[in-house]
Amino acid sequence: MLRDFPRKIGYDDPLEIYLSRLESLLLSDYKISRRSVSLLLLQEDKDMLSAVKEKEGQRAGEILSIIQEARAHYSQPLTYIISLRRQREASRISNAVTSVKEGHRPSLRDYFSRILMDPLIGGPILLAVLYYGLYKFVGGFGAGVLVDFLENTVFDKYINPFMINAVNSAIHFKLLQDLLVGEYGIITLGFRYAVAIILPIVATFFFAFAIVEDTGYLPRLAMLIDQLFKKIGLSGRAVIPLVLGFGCSTMATMVTRTLPTKRERIIATLLLSLAIPCSAQMGVILALLGDSPAGVIVWLGVIIFVFLIVGFLAAKIMPGELPTFYMEIPPLRLPQLSNILRKTASRLKWYFLEVLPLFIMASVFIWLGQITGIFNAVVNILKYPVSWIGLPDKAAVSFLFGFFRRDYGAAGLYDLKREGLLSGNQLVVACVTITLFLPCIAQLLMNMKERGLRMGIAMSVFILFFSFGVGYLVNIGLTLINIHL
Amino acid sequence: MNLRKIAIVGSPNVGKSVMFNNLTGEYATVSNYPGTTVEVSRGKGKIGGETFEIIDTPGMYSFLPISEEEKVARSILLDENPCIILHVIDAKNLERMLPLTLQLLEAGLPLIAVLNIADEAKDLGMTIDTAKLEKELNIPAVATVSTTGEGLDVLRGKIEQYVKRFS
């Protein structure tokens, strides 16, 4: 058997003597060489120790005393001594078999990689990626062409009239009709939002995101943003959860655990809840502003401004030293189509399966809320802040939706836009407010879980007032300088 | 009939899973290792006329386990008697990864060294003499690029030879 003739790395003499003494006492089968078992024992491997105690019976006492003796012989931990010797052998072998070409010319790949992380050239490249990848592809193609087709043709012409007829002729209870095909019905609202608005937008977004991810651009983006972050006094390490937040802020909040100080975790959680739109929401917002480039610029400008100011102030309020940030940068790769399609498909499946039941549940809740009158009461309260920021009353419903899920709220606004109820300015104000507005229920729960109940609630209250406050200011600001988007 | 097993081991992010997918094709099952929350993928793959059960173990840095993942990986090597263990190594970081190879060899396990991500090592100007490595370690060694499938035929050939030699 192979395990009876293992490869030997020579350790120094005393250690070898202890090893051979241990080996001679190990008479049972451990499925690996006795030498390996002895090495693990000397390094105090708990599983091995208990296996030996169980299998060697009375010899166990002697084995333990040899281990004690060996440990006493060395001033450093045995794990260290063994690893050091082994690493020396590894280095010797590695050097013997590896040759590195001297003066290796940096490849085009290296050159390109450096450019992406250079603020002067990488910045504009980032803008180009955002413009073509997000705005043109997701906002224009996904949210424009695809959603139009699904909404106007598939749902408005075929599915909705057919279902409404079918339900109304099959069921004669008004209440049940409302539940299924009413204004907020499961089929006419929940299912339609999920399939006709969210699905095409999220599919194109995931597709674009998978390409960006597959090329290895994201870590470079983190490095690029890190340089900017340091200038405004924020920790560079926070880049990772914040960039992840563009995928799903809830998951990213969990990732803030990787930040070393409490201060950084709080700042990152706040920024994630406030200023980082998740992928689904961003998709719908790009759709809302898809035909108004100026609107996108105002929206983006306000969000970036809020992000920087809040981050900066939070960092000032909670001072602390700036940790250094280092990250291993994987090489750039050409994305593979099959990989991208598989990634897109699996994310889409996961997302859709999660979102569809929620949307349907939201319809049921609204239905229950309408029967009991709670829905209208809450909407009536929300109408005040909504009208303060210059939006029509109907938008209050979207903000209530937004609390279930951010993308659901944004999809509600999308509906209003299509009905022609929102002017350019109102759209921008609504987008700004709903981006900043309370995170979805999942994220609220995660905030409370990660940051504690009090901090989670305090953040939510702050965000509630802050988002409407900013919306108010943007509305006033646009009116004052007489801009009509 | 019980299939003979091939276990894929290595530290995280060296392309183990892609290697696993390449060797197994489509049918893989993912399940929690008994008594743990660690997931292990298993699939079937045909190499040289024989069908093997192929196991993708959780990432391990050392044979002396610290994390639950490492414990599970070691348990698989010890308890499931794989007839071959593929140690997948990031060729760029050979020096950092060889200690695990050495530990597995010290344990007397049937090992093949798979130098993966060979393309990136080459781009860095690195050349690894696999024949010399085979002599140094006295086990088969192959250079592969699991994302494109380069070197996988050679790997299959080596597995076939290796199995024959020891059965």
XYZ file of C-alpha atoms in Angstrom, chain A residues 2-3 6-7 9 11 30-33 36 39-40 43 45 47-48 79 86-87 89-101 104 109 328 331 333 336, chain B residues 63-65 71 74 78-79 81 93-96 98-99 102-103 105-110 117 120 122-129 132-133 136-137 147 162 166:
78
model
C 1.043 3.505 -0.824
C 0.459 4.729 2.698
C 4.905 7.811 2.103
C 7.163 10.485 0.747
C 10.371 15.301 4.192
C 12.713 17.195 9.708
C -5.755 5.413 10.335
C -6.100 5.232 6.530
C -3.113 7.539 6.229
C 0.546 6.944 6.942
C 1.341 11.702 8.921
C 2.887 14.768 12.632
C -0.738 15.695 13.215
C 0.509 19.585 16.085
C -4.901 17.822 15.954
C -9.667 14.668 15.869
C -6.476 12.629 15.586
C 3.085 23.605 14.098
C 7.752 21.985 4.872
C 7.586 25.430 3.309
C 10.987 22.072 0.920
C 8.111 23.530 -1.102
C 10.196 26.574 -2.014
C 13.109 24.422 -3.034
C 10.926 22.320 -5.339
C 9.120 25.355 -6.681
C 12.400 27.077 -7.524
C 13.766 23.945 -9.128
C 10.844 23.515 -11.522
C 9.852 27.125 -12.225
C 11.654 29.549 -14.450
C 10.524 33.132 -14.880
C 11.495 34.998 -17.993
C 9.044 39.828 -19.146
C -3.560 42.616 -20.689
C -5.622 40.620 -4.866
C -6.256 38.933 -14.269
C -10.273 37.665 -18.965
C -17.271 33.481 -22.198
C -4.062 18.974 6.117
C -4.240 20.239 9.717
C -7.802 21.569 9.600
C -12.437 19.214 8.368
C -10.071 15.837 5.232
C -9.814 9.684 5.056
C -13.208 8.034 5.192
C -11.069 5.916 0.289
C 1.278 30.327 -6.740
C 3.019 26.983 -6.844
C 5.322 27.819 -3.957
C 2.430 28.706 -1.664
C 3.070 22.906 -2.551
C 3.014 22.516 1.261
C 3.662 17.614 0.544
C 1.299 16.989 3.445
C 2.129 12.895 0.125
C 3.382 12.492 3.672
C 0.027 10.937 4.435
C 0.687 8.460 1.631
C -2.389 9.420 -0.370
C -2.601 8.591 -4.104
C -4.661 28.292 -14.470
C -2.166 32.986 -16.475
C 2.406 31.674 -18.761
C 1.216 35.258 -19.211
C 3.264 36.210 -16.191
C 6.293 34.763 -17.940
C 6.391 31.646 -15.753
C 7.356 28.267 -17.166
C 6.821 25.206 -14.988
C 8.678 22.044 -15.899
C 10.814 17.778 -13.407
C 8.024 18.301 -10.874
C 10.695 15.783 -7.543
C 7.389 14.657 -6.094
C -11.888 27.157 -18.066
C -2.424 5.732 -12.406
C -2.445 0.588 -8.434
